[in-house]
Amino acid sequence: MNFRPRNPNRHLWDTWFYDHNGEYHLFYLSNRIADDGRWIPWDAFSLATSRDLLHWEEKGEVFHKSENPADWDSELITTGDIIRWRGRWYMTYRATQDRVEKNNIIVSDDLLNWQRISPSPVLVTSEPYEHDPEQTINNYVEMRDVTITELPDGTLEGVFTARLNSGPHTGRGVLARAFSSDMINWRMGEPLFAPGRFNVIEVPSRFRHGGRHYLLFCVNSHLESALENRNYPSMTWCTGYAVSDRCDGGFDYVPEQVLGIGDAYVGRLVNAGGETLFFQHLCGRRPAFALPKSVSFGADGTIRLGYWRGVDSLIRGEGIRGFSTLQFFEDGGKTVCGGNIAPETCTLENAAGFGDAYLPGAFSDFVLDVDIQFDRCVSAGVLLNADVPSRGAIMATFRSDRGAFQVGRSRKVYNHLAPNGPASKGAPHEYLSDALKRGTVHLKVVSRSEGFDWYLDGIHVLTTIDEDLLSGQIGFFVRGGAARFSNLLITGLEPEDCPNLR
């Protein structure tokens, strides 16, 4: 959607970021693909750089797991983070030895060449965290994703994934702490964040704004954490955030504090180019680094994501305005939808069934803006990258009775209550909001390669992928009533620079 390795046999996974004098360094965990398509365990950190956060130059692999089978880090390595300290760059990484995750640090003078500061792990968990695999519920010790911060007194703080060594097994997941003065010797501290609701909390990062301290983290249902969120009942991946007035604890979190929901993970707040942006990666067959989102902070400390105007630099051409070329769909020579089509507005009507209309031509890589009034129907919405004869499309559905917005894949039939599910998944993504019960919304969709960013009334609510329908027609639909569409603008985007997508 924004960047992924051009080599089809080298995949991107977790990402972390460093701004060095306006040259943005995107480090990412990478792995090879076997001839039969299997993912080989992560074996390297790779790097890409950019001056505009949109066009990336690959620098290749900058750090590898050990080639000596006897070494503790010879099987796989995983996610790190980066800090500038005393004139050098330091980056963390994890490997596993005897069913225990352990961590080491590498150091560089140029961000390209990295060396281990020790042949052995320097950061290994102990009390008050699980540290003996025989005493854990799954015979495995979780400890990874170390991010290092220099505290005001000069002490180095490492925050990382861990589980408490006592109490009910459900909800032991915490963001643990360790402290050091030299990067080599570390002592365990009490947890920085212990919400008591997750089994494993991953990929922490810190951010400070307006006198508040923010702690970002990731959880997912695949690691047996129950994700409860009234706005996202179908959520399986989550970048959450907690807020405190102190740097050393007191972080408040409620389930509604989530960002970048959908087919995405590893969200981070970053100061770049004089503004705060949100970055994440997409979890598809060929994972990608997603387009940045703009960030705004509420007076109460809440965070909202919006459309980043930097994406406008990718726009090509003047685009399509209005509905002049919209055509009702015909089935067996008969239109299945009524209504009025005018240059600025379009009203679709269908008393009982499903009715749709389409713009001619195939679309891919675009930004779509449209206002939708859907309070006089059962449901209404848009169909993207549609293959009209097969009734396949990316389907975005609005329902005012439930205050619901659903995104998924239609297969052979359009379902007015909910899409049949996104590609390779069994259920649609769903976002619920009382604001949608008003029955009007401004929808913005950014579609690039197989990724889609969805914005409602200026707020980012979902990031989704569909890896099969990369282009097609754009349509609008209604079920059981009338819906009004207006102020349509579709502009094309420069395609993602990855030749293996097409």
Short mmCIF file of C-alpha atoms in Angstrom, two decimals:
data_model
loop_
_atom_site.label_atom_id
_atom_site.label_comp_id
_atom_site.label_asym_id
_atom_site.label_seq_id
_atom_site.Cartn_x
_atom_site.Cartn_y
_atom_site.Cartn_z
CA MET A 1 0.00 0.00 0.00
CA ASN A 2 2.97 2.26 0.57
CA PHE A 3 6.06 0.04 0.63
CA ARG A 4 6.94 -3.63 0.49
CA PRO A 5 10.09 -5.44 -0.71
CA ARG A 6 10.28 -5.71 -4.47
CA ASN A 7 11.76 -9.20 -4.13
CA PRO A 8 8.75 -11.59 -4.07
CA ASN A 9 10.79 -14.07 -2.04
CA ARG A 10 11.46 -11.63 0.81
CA HIS A 11 8.56 -10.55 3.03
CA LEU A 12 8.07 -7.62 5.41
CA TRP A 13 6.60 -8.03 8.88
CA ASP A 14 6.95 -5.78 11.97
CA THR A 15 8.25 -2.26 11.25
CA TRP A 16 10.03 0.45 13.24
CA PHE A 17 11.12 3.89 12.22
CA TYR A 18 13.84 6.50 12.62
CA ASP A 19 14.03 10.05 11.25
CA HIS A 20 17.66 11.04 10.64
CA ASN A 21 17.82 14.65 9.44
CA GLY A 22 14.77 14.26 7.22
CA GLU A 23 15.84 10.93 5.75
CA TYR A 24 13.29 8.47 7.05
CA HIS A 25 14.63 5.01 7.86
CA LEU A 26 12.10 2.19 7.82
CA PHE A 27 13.51 -0.92 9.47
CA TYR A 28 11.49 -4.09 9.13
CA LEU A 29 11.59 -7.69 10.16
CA SER A 30 11.94 -9.85 7.05
CA ASN A 31 11.93 -13.48 6.07
CA ARG A 32 12.38 -15.67 3.01
CA ILE A 33 9.70 -17.71 1.24
CA ALA A 34 10.26 -21.40 0.48
CA ASP A 35 9.67 -22.81 -3.00
CA ASP A 36 6.39 -24.33 -1.84
CA GLY A 37 5.18 -20.94 -0.51
CA ARG A 38 5.86 -21.57 3.17
CA TRP A 39 7.20 -18.71 5.27
CA ILE A 40 10.69 -19.46 6.57
CA PRO A 41 11.20 -18.11 10.13
CA TRP A 42 12.36 -14.49 10.32
CA ASP A 43 16.08 -14.29 9.71
CA ALA A 44 16.97 -10.63 9.04
CA PHE A 45 16.32 -6.94 9.59
CA SER A 46 16.03 -4.95 6.37
CA LEU A 47 16.00 -1.23 5.65
CA ALA A 48 14.35 1.18 3.24
CA THR A 49 14.77 4.97 3.22
CA SER A 50 12.66 7.86 1.98
CA ARG A 51 12.59 11.65 1.86
CA ASP A 52 8.81 11.97 1.48
CA LEU A 53 7.43 8.88 3.28
CA LEU A 54 5.92 7.71 -0.01
CA HIS A 55 8.80 6.72 -2.31
CA TRP A 56 11.28 4.26 -0.84
CA GLU A 57 14.79 3.12 -1.71
CA GLU A 58 15.64 -0.37 -0.55
CA LYS A 59 18.96 -0.75 1.23
CA GLY A 60 18.66 -4.50 1.69
CA GLU A 61 19.35 -6.61 4.74
CA VAL A 62 21.37 -4.90 7.46
CA PHE A 63 21.39 -7.56 10.18
CA HIS A 64 21.06 -11.35 10.16
CA LYS A 65 20.55 -14.16 12.60
CA SER A 66 23.75 -16.02 13.48
CA GLU A 67 25.01 -18.53 10.91
CA ASN A 68 26.56 -20.66 13.65
CA PRO A 69 23.99 -23.34 14.63
CA ALA A 70 25.43 -23.45 18.14
CA ASP A 71 24.61 -19.79 18.83
CA TRP A 72 21.54 -18.80 20.82
CA ASP A 73 20.29 -16.54 18.00
CA SER A 74 20.75 -18.93 15.07
CA GLU A 75 17.11 -20.03 14.62
CA LEU A 76 15.22 -16.76 14.19
CA ILE A 77 15.30 -13.11 15.21
CA THR A 78 12.36 -10.79 15.73
CA THR A 79 11.27 -7.22 16.22
CA GLY A 80 13.43 -4.52 17.70
CA ASP A 81 13.40 -0.77 18.15
CA ILE A 82 16.02 1.94 17.77
CA ILE A 83 17.46 4.70 19.96
CA ARG A 84 20.22 7.28 19.54
CA TRP A 85 22.40 7.26 22.68
CA ARG A 86 25.81 8.81 23.33
CA GLY A 87 26.52 9.41 19.65
CA ARG A 88 25.62 5.93 18.36
CA TRP A 89 22.49 4.03 17.33
CA TYR A 90 21.33 1.03 19.33
CA MET A 91 18.74 -1.50 18.22
CA THR A 92 17.19 -4.39 20.11
CA TYR A 93 16.32 -7.86 18.85
CA ARG A 94 14.92 -11.12 20.21
CA ALA A 95 15.80 -14.77 19.72
CA THR A 96 14.66 -17.93 21.52
CA GLN A 97 16.81 -20.38 23.46
CA ASP A 98 15.44 -23.43 25.31
CA ARG A 99 11.85 -22.17 25.03
CA VAL A 100 12.81 -18.83 26.58
CA GLU A 101 12.73 -15.56 24.64
CA LYS A 102 15.87 -13.49 25.26
CA ASN A 103 17.07 -10.16 23.94
CA ASN A 104 20.28 -8.58 22.75
CA ILE A 105 21.35 -5.20 21.35
CA ILE A 106 23.21 -4.24 18.19
CA VAL A 107 25.02 -0.96 17.61
CA SER A 108 25.84 1.15 14.55
CA ASP A 109 27.60 4.37 13.58
CA ASP A 110 25.86 4.78 10.21
CA LEU A 111 22.44 3.00 10.45
CA LEU A 112 23.64 0.49 7.83
CA ASN A 113 26.31 -1.62 9.52
CA TRP A 114 25.38 -3.24 12.81
CA GLN A 115 27.34 -5.30 15.35
CA ARG A 116 26.22 -7.21 18.45
CA ILE A 117 27.32 -5.56 21.67
CA SER A 118 27.56 -9.00 23.24
CA PRO A 119 27.71 -12.57 21.90
CA SER A 120 25.16 -13.54 24.56
CA PRO A 121 21.77 -12.04 25.36
CA VAL A 122 21.98 -9.02 27.68
CA LEU A 123 18.33 -8.81 28.65
CA VAL A 124 16.71 -11.96 30.08
CA THR A 125 13.53 -11.94 32.13
CA SER A 126 13.31 -12.78 35.83
CA GLU A 127 10.97 -12.03 38.76
CA PRO A 128 8.34 -10.61 38.85
CA TYR A 129 7.81 -12.02 35.34
CA GLU A 130 7.54 -15.54 33.98
CA HIS A 131 11.05 -16.88 33.40
CA ASP A 132 10.89 -20.68 33.80
CA PRO A 133 9.09 -22.41 30.89
CA GLU A 134 8.10 -25.30 33.17
CA GLN A 135 6.07 -22.86 35.28
CA THR A 136 4.10 -21.32 32.37
CA ILE A 137 0.78 -22.43 30.94
CA ASN A 138 2.26 -23.10 27.48
CA ASN A 139 5.81 -24.16 28.46
CA TYR A 140 7.24 -21.02 26.87
CA VAL A 141 8.51 -17.70 28.24
CA GLU A 142 7.32 -14.54 26.47
CA MET A 143 9.83 -11.66 26.39
CA ARG A 144 10.32 -9.55 23.26
CA ASP A 145 9.75 -6.26 21.41
CA VAL A 146 12.10 -4.25 23.61
CA THR A 147 11.92 -0.48 23.16
CA ILE A 148 14.52 1.62 24.98
CA THR A 149 14.03 5.17 26.27
CA GLU A 150 16.43 7.44 28.10
CA LEU A 151 14.67 8.78 31.18
CA PRO A 152 15.17 12.36 32.45
CA ASP A 153 17.75 11.20 35.00
CA GLY A 154 19.83 9.48 32.29
CA THR A 155 18.74 5.95 33.17
CA LEU A 156 17.91 3.66 30.25
CA GLU A 157 14.48 2.07 30.46
CA GLY A 158 13.59 -1.01 28.42
CA VAL A 159 9.87 -1.73 27.98
CA PHE A 160 8.98 -5.16 26.62
CA THR A 161 6.43 -7.96 26.25
CA ALA A 162 6.20 -10.23 29.31
CA ARG A 163 3.77 -12.07 31.59
CA LEU A 164 3.51 -11.85 35.36
CA ASN A 165 4.80 -14.86 37.26
CA SER A 166 1.78 -15.13 39.57
CA GLY A 167 -1.97 -14.77 39.62
CA PRO A 168 -4.61 -16.18 37.25
CA HIS A 169 -3.07 -17.16 33.92
CA THR A 170 -5.70 -15.20 32.01
CA GLY A 171 -4.74 -11.54 31.97
CA ARG A 172 -1.09 -11.91 33.01
CA GLY A 173 0.13 -10.04 29.95
CA VAL A 174 1.99 -6.82 30.83
CA LEU A 175 4.43 -4.34 29.46
CA ALA A 176 7.41 -5.01 31.69
CA ARG A 177 10.37 -2.79 32.53
CA ALA A 178 14.09 -3.18 33.03
CA PHE A 179 16.70 -0.50 33.76
CA SER A 180 20.35 0.01 32.80
CA SER A 181 23.09 2.61 32.80
CA ASP A 182 25.29 1.04 30.13
CA MET A 183 23.11 -1.05 27.72
CA ILE A 184 24.82 -4.22 29.00
CA ASN A 185 23.65 -4.78 32.56
CA TRP A 186 19.92 -4.68 33.23
CA ARG A 187 17.78 -5.08 36.34
CA MET A 188 14.08 -5.94 36.32
CA GLY A 189 11.52 -3.39 37.48
CA GLU A 190 7.79 -3.44 38.13
CA PRO A 191 5.46 -3.40 35.10
CA LEU A 192 4.82 -0.10 33.36
CA PHE A 193 1.38 -1.26 32.20
CA ALA A 194 -0.61 -4.15 33.68
CA PRO A 195 -4.26 -3.89 32.59
CA GLY A 196 -5.17 -7.45 33.70
CA ARG A 197 -7.22 -8.13 30.54
CA PHE A 198 -4.75 -9.50 27.96
CA ASN A 199 -2.73 -12.71 27.81
CA VAL A 200 0.08 -11.19 25.73
CA ILE A 201 0.75 -7.52 24.92
CA GLU A 202 3.12 -6.85 22.01
CA VAL A 203 5.21 -4.16 20.33
CA PRO A 204 5.17 -1.29 22.84
CA SER A 205 6.28 2.23 21.97
CA ARG A 206 6.27 5.53 23.84
CA PHE A 207 5.19 8.98 22.68
CA ARG A 208 4.89 12.35 24.41
CA HIS A 209 2.58 15.20 23.45
CA GLY A 210 1.22 18.22 25.27
CA GLY A 211 2.52 17.17 28.66
CA ARG A 212 0.97 13.73 28.39
CA HIS A 213 2.71 10.38 27.99
CA TYR A 214 1.29 7.85 25.54
CA LEU A 215 1.99 4.15 25.53
CA LEU A 216 1.10 2.30 22.33
CA PHE A 217 0.83 -1.49 22.23
CA CYS A 218 -0.64 -4.30 20.15
CA VAL A 219 -2.86 -7.25 21.07
CA ASN A 220 -4.68 -9.82 18.98
CA SER A 221 -7.12 -12.67 19.46
CA HIS A 222 -4.67 -15.19 17.96
CA LEU A 223 -2.63 -14.83 21.17
CA GLU A 224 -5.77 -15.63 23.18
CA SER A 225 -6.50 -12.10 24.31
CA ALA A 226 -10.19 -11.23 24.44
CA LEU A 227 -10.75 -8.01 22.51
CA GLU A 228 -13.88 -6.21 23.69
CA ASN A 229 -14.78 -2.96 21.98
CA ARG A 230 -18.26 -1.53 21.53
CA ASN A 231 -17.25 0.23 18.31
CA TYR A 232 -15.50 -2.78 16.74
CA PRO A 233 -17.35 -6.03 17.59
CA SER A 234 -15.44 -7.99 14.92
CA MET A 235 -11.95 -6.73 15.87
CA THR A 236 -9.16 -9.36 15.90
CA TRP A 237 -6.06 -7.11 15.64
CA CYS A 238 -5.62 -4.01 17.74
CA THR A 239 -3.19 -1.15 18.25
CA GLY A 240 -4.26 0.32 21.54
CA TYR A 241 -2.99 3.28 23.52
CA ALA A 242 -2.91 4.26 27.18
CA VAL A 243 -2.41 7.77 28.57
CA SER A 244 -0.75 9.13 31.70
CA ASP A 245 0.43 12.43 33.14
CA ARG A 246 3.56 10.61 34.35
CA CYS A 247 6.29 8.79 32.47
CA ASP A 248 6.73 6.09 35.12
CA GLY A 249 3.21 4.64 35.30
CA GLY A 250 -0.42 5.48 35.94
CA PHE A 251 -1.45 4.71 32.36
CA ASP A 252 -5.22 4.76 31.85
CA TYR A 253 -6.77 2.57 29.18
CA VAL A 254 -10.31 1.76 28.07
CA PRO A 255 -11.15 -0.59 25.16
CA GLU A 256 -12.27 2.30 22.94
CA GLN A 257 -8.70 3.62 22.82
CA VAL A 258 -7.71 1.87 19.58
CA LEU A 259 -6.15 3.07 16.32
CA GLY A 260 -5.87 1.79 12.76
CA ILE A 261 -8.25 -1.16 13.16
CA GLY A 262 -8.66 -3.82 10.49
CA ASP A 263 -6.13 -5.96 8.65
CA ALA A 264 -3.24 -4.07 10.27
CA TYR A 265 -0.84 -4.28 13.21
CA VAL A 266 2.18 -2.64 14.85
CA GLY A 267 0.91 0.93 15.00
CA ARG A 268 3.31 3.68 16.08
CA LEU A 269 3.14 7.45 16.56
CA VAL A 270 6.07 9.26 14.97
CA ASN A 271 7.15 12.89 14.63
CA ALA A 272 8.04 13.31 10.96
CA GLY A 273 8.37 16.43 8.84
CA GLY A 274 7.10 18.68 11.62
CA GLU A 275 3.87 16.76 12.25
CA THR A 276 2.72 13.69 14.15
CA LEU A 277 1.85 10.71 11.96
CA PHE A 278 0.59 7.21 12.62
CA PHE A 279 2.31 4.26 10.93
CA GLN A 280 1.34 0.58 10.79
CA HIS A 281 1.78 -2.46 8.62
CA LEU A 282 -0.77 -4.59 6.75
CA CYS A 283 -1.10 -8.32 7.44
CA GLY A 284 -1.74 -9.89 4.04
CA ARG A 285 -0.21 -12.65 1.94
CA ARG A 286 2.45 -10.08 1.03
CA PRO A 287 2.56 -7.74 4.05
CA ALA A 288 3.08 -4.04 3.39
CA PHE A 289 3.89 -0.79 5.18
CA ALA A 290 0.66 1.22 5.07
CA LEU A 291 0.13 4.85 4.08
CA PRO A 292 0.62 7.27 7.00
CA LYS A 293 -2.36 8.79 8.82
CA SER A 294 -2.51 12.28 10.34
CA VAL A 295 -2.88 12.49 14.13
CA SER A 296 -4.90 14.89 16.27
CA PHE A 297 -5.04 14.97 20.06
CA GLY A 298 -8.18 15.79 22.01
CA ALA A 299 -8.22 17.99 25.09
CA ASP A 300 -8.93 14.85 27.13
CA GLY A 301 -5.91 13.03 25.69
CA THR A 302 -7.78 10.96 23.14
CA ILE A 303 -6.25 10.39 19.70
CA ARG A 304 -7.96 10.56 16.33
CA LEU A 305 -6.54 9.59 12.96
CA GLY A 306 -7.35 11.41 9.74
CA TYR A 307 -6.35 11.63 6.11
CA TRP A 308 -2.73 12.72 5.66
CA ARG A 309 -2.50 15.47 3.03
CA GLY A 310 0.88 14.14 1.95
CA VAL A 311 -1.03 11.49 0.01
CA ASP A 312 -2.27 14.25 -2.31
CA SER A 313 1.19 14.29 -3.91
CA LEU A 314 0.36 10.85 -5.35
CA ILE A 315 -2.74 12.11 -7.17
CA ARG A 316 -2.54 11.90 -10.97
CA GLY A 317 -4.98 13.71 -13.25
CA GLU A 318 -8.07 15.82 -12.55
CA GLY A 319 -10.32 12.93 -11.64
CA ILE A 320 -14.02 12.30 -12.09
CA ARG A 321 -16.65 14.60 -10.57
CA GLY A 322 -20.33 13.80 -10.26
CA PHE A 323 -22.61 11.12 -11.62
CA SER A 324 -23.09 12.08 -15.27
CA THR A 325 -21.85 8.72 -16.54
CA LEU A 326 -23.50 6.56 -13.87
CA GLN A 327 -25.62 3.73 -15.29
CA PHE A 328 -28.29 1.57 -13.67
CA PHE A 329 -27.43 -2.12 -13.60
CA GLU A 330 -29.48 -4.29 -15.94
CA ASP A 331 -30.33 -7.92 -15.20
CA GLY A 332 -31.92 -9.80 -18.10
CA GLY A 333 -32.54 -6.55 -19.93
CA LYS A 334 -34.35 -4.96 -16.99
CA THR A 335 -33.07 -2.38 -14.55
CA VAL A 336 -33.29 -3.50 -10.94
CA CYS A 337 -33.12 -0.01 -9.51
CA GLY A 338 -34.93 3.28 -10.00
CA GLY A 339 -34.17 6.84 -9.08
CA ASN A 340 -32.71 10.01 -10.56
CA ILE A 341 -29.18 10.61 -11.81
CA ALA A 342 -27.98 14.21 -12.09
CA PRO A 343 -24.46 15.61 -12.42
CA GLU A 344 -24.18 16.58 -8.75
CA THR A 345 -26.52 14.11 -7.04
CA CYS A 346 -27.84 10.62 -7.51
CA THR A 347 -30.88 9.11 -5.80
CA LEU A 348 -31.26 5.33 -5.94
CA GLU A 349 -34.57 3.69 -5.07
CA ASN A 350 -35.60 0.09 -4.58
CA ALA A 351 -38.75 -0.64 -2.62
CA ALA A 352 -37.89 -4.19 -1.54
CA GLY A 353 -34.83 -5.65 -3.22
CA PHE A 354 -31.27 -4.65 -3.94
CA GLY A 355 -30.54 -2.01 -6.58
CA ASP A 356 -27.23 -0.76 -7.90
CA ALA A 357 -25.68 1.56 -10.50
CA TYR A 358 -22.12 1.79 -11.83
CA LEU A 359 -19.63 4.14 -13.40
CA PRO A 360 -18.15 2.78 -16.64
CA GLY A 361 -14.53 1.61 -16.82
CA ALA A 362 -12.16 -0.07 -14.41
CA PHE A 363 -10.64 1.75 -11.45
CA SER A 364 -7.59 0.97 -9.34
CA ASP A 365 -5.39 3.09 -7.08
CA PHE A 366 -7.73 6.00 -6.30
CA VAL A 367 -9.19 8.31 -3.68
CA LEU A 368 -12.98 8.41 -3.54
CA ASP A 369 -15.01 11.10 -1.74
CA VAL A 370 -18.81 11.01 -1.57
CA ASP A 371 -21.64 12.16 0.71
CA ILE A 372 -24.29 9.52 1.46
CA GLN A 373 -27.75 9.96 2.98
CA PHE A 374 -29.06 6.52 4.00
CA ASP A 375 -31.74 7.19 6.63
CA ARG A 376 -34.64 6.24 4.32
CA CYS A 377 -33.56 2.70 3.46
CA VAL A 378 -32.55 -0.59 5.03
CA SER A 379 -28.97 -0.14 3.82
CA ALA A 380 -26.89 1.68 1.24
CA GLY A 381 -23.25 2.03 0.29
CA VAL A 382 -20.56 1.68 -2.33
CA LEU A 383 -19.09 -1.17 -4.37
CA LEU A 384 -15.40 -0.91 -5.24
CA ASN A 385 -13.22 -2.86 -7.69
CA ALA A 386 -16.39 -4.62 -8.75
CA ASP A 387 -16.60 -7.50 -11.23
CA VAL A 388 -20.23 -6.81 -12.08
CA PRO A 389 -21.11 -10.02 -13.99
CA SER A 390 -19.95 -12.21 -11.10
CA ARG A 391 -21.39 -9.87 -8.44
CA GLY A 392 -18.01 -9.71 -6.75
CA ALA A 393 -16.84 -6.46 -5.14
CA ILE A 394 -15.43 -4.75 -2.10
CA MET A 395 -18.69 -3.86 -0.40
CA ALA A 396 -19.06 -1.00 2.11
CA THR A 397 -22.49 -0.98 3.76
CA PHE A 398 -24.19 1.67 5.94
CA ARG A 399 -27.19 0.95 8.17
CA SER A 400 -28.75 3.77 10.20
CA ASP A 401 -30.93 1.42 12.29
CA ARG A 402 -27.80 -0.08 13.90
CA GLY A 403 -25.39 2.80 13.38
CA ALA A 404 -23.24 0.32 11.48
CA PHE A 405 -20.55 0.53 8.81
CA GLN A 406 -19.40 -2.81 7.39
CA VAL A 407 -16.65 -3.60 4.90
CA GLY A 408 -16.24 -7.00 3.28
CA ARG A 409 -16.21 -9.02 0.10
CA SER A 410 -19.39 -9.85 -1.79
CA ARG A 411 -19.34 -13.23 -3.51
CA LYS A 412 -21.84 -14.01 -6.29
CA VAL A 413 -24.62 -12.15 -4.50
CA TYR A 414 -24.84 -8.79 -2.80
CA ASN A 415 -26.06 -9.12 0.77
CA HIS A 416 -27.94 -6.04 1.98
CA LEU A 417 -27.48 -6.83 5.67
CA ALA A 418 -23.73 -7.45 5.61
CA PRO A 419 -21.05 -8.28 3.10
CA ASN A 420 -20.08 -11.95 2.86
CA GLY A 421 -16.62 -11.25 4.28
CA PRO A 422 -13.27 -9.82 3.21
CA ALA A 423 -10.85 -11.84 1.10
CA SER A 424 -9.62 -14.98 2.88
CA LYS A 425 -11.72 -14.21 5.97
CA GLY A 426 -15.09 -15.34 7.17
CA ALA A 427 -16.77 -12.15 8.36
CA PRO A 428 -16.85 -8.45 7.50
CA HIS A 429 -15.10 -5.73 9.41
CA GLU A 430 -17.65 -3.72 11.35
CA TYR A 431 -17.59 -0.28 12.93
CA LEU A 432 -20.48 0.91 15.12
CA SER A 433 -21.16 4.54 16.02
CA ASP A 434 -24.19 6.41 17.30
CA ALA A 435 -23.24 9.20 14.86
CA LEU A 436 -24.17 6.91 11.95
CA LYS A 437 -27.72 6.62 13.25
CA ARG A 438 -28.28 10.12 11.85
CA GLY A 439 -28.16 8.44 8.46
CA THR A 440 -25.72 10.81 6.77
CA VAL A 441 -21.97 10.49 6.30
CA HIS A 442 -19.05 11.72 4.24
CA LEU A 443 -17.08 8.69 3.06
CA LYS A 444 -13.47 8.88 1.92
CA VAL A 445 -11.70 5.78 0.67
CA VAL A 446 -8.02 5.57 -0.25
CA SER A 447 -7.39 2.50 -2.41
CA ARG A 448 -3.81 1.58 -3.33
CA SER A 449 -2.77 -1.88 -4.51
CA GLU A 450 -4.86 -4.22 -2.32
CA GLY A 451 -5.14 -1.86 0.67
CA PHE A 452 -8.07 0.37 1.62
CA ASP A 453 -8.18 3.15 4.21
CA TRP A 454 -11.74 4.11 5.23
CA TYR A 455 -12.58 7.55 6.67
CA LEU A 456 -16.00 8.59 7.97
CA ASP A 457 -16.59 12.32 8.44
CA GLY A 458 -12.84 12.88 8.42
CA ILE A 459 -11.96 10.17 10.97
CA HIS A 460 -10.04 7.03 10.01
CA VAL A 461 -12.08 4.00 11.16
CA LEU A 462 -10.69 0.97 9.27
CA THR A 463 -7.78 -0.29 7.21
CA THR A 464 -8.62 -3.38 5.15
CA ILE A 465 -7.12 -5.49 2.40
CA ASP A 466 -8.47 -7.53 -0.49
CA GLU A 467 -5.73 -9.32 -2.36
CA ASP A 468 -7.84 -10.63 -5.26
CA LEU A 469 -9.92 -7.69 -6.55
CA LEU A 470 -7.24 -5.15 -7.46
CA SER A 471 -9.34 -3.23 -9.98
CA GLY A 472 -12.88 -2.99 -11.29
CA GLN A 473 -15.92 -0.76 -11.56
CA ILE A 474 -17.18 1.62 -8.88
CA GLY A 475 -20.86 1.43 -8.00
CA PHE A 476 -23.48 2.61 -5.52
CA PHE A 477 -26.36 0.61 -4.07
CA VAL A 478 -29.52 0.77 -1.99
CA ARG A 479 -31.76 -1.82 -0.38
CA GLY A 480 -35.33 -1.37 0.78
CA GLY A 481 -35.88 2.34 0.27
CA ALA A 482 -34.03 5.34 -1.13
CA ALA A 483 -30.50 6.69 -0.67
CA ARG A 484 -29.00 9.93 -1.91
CA PHE A 485 -25.37 10.28 -3.05
CA SER A 486 -23.75 13.66 -3.72
CA ASN A 487 -20.44 15.53 -4.09
CA LEU A 488 -18.66 12.62 -5.74
CA LEU A 489 -14.96 12.98 -6.57
CA ILE A 490 -12.69 10.15 -7.70
CA THR A 491 -9.00 10.91 -8.29
CA GLY A 492 -6.36 8.46 -9.46
CA LEU A 493 -3.22 7.69 -7.46
CA GLU A 494 0.27 6.80 -8.56
CA PRO A 495 0.44 2.98 -8.25
CA GLU A 496 2.58 1.37 -5.61
CA ASP A 497 6.09 0.69 -6.89
CA CYS A 498 5.99 -3.08 -6.56
CA PRO A 499 6.02 -4.97 -9.87
CA ASN A 500 4.92 -8.25 -8.29
CA LEU A 501 1.45 -6.93 -7.46
CA ARG A 502 0.08 -6.83 -10.99
#
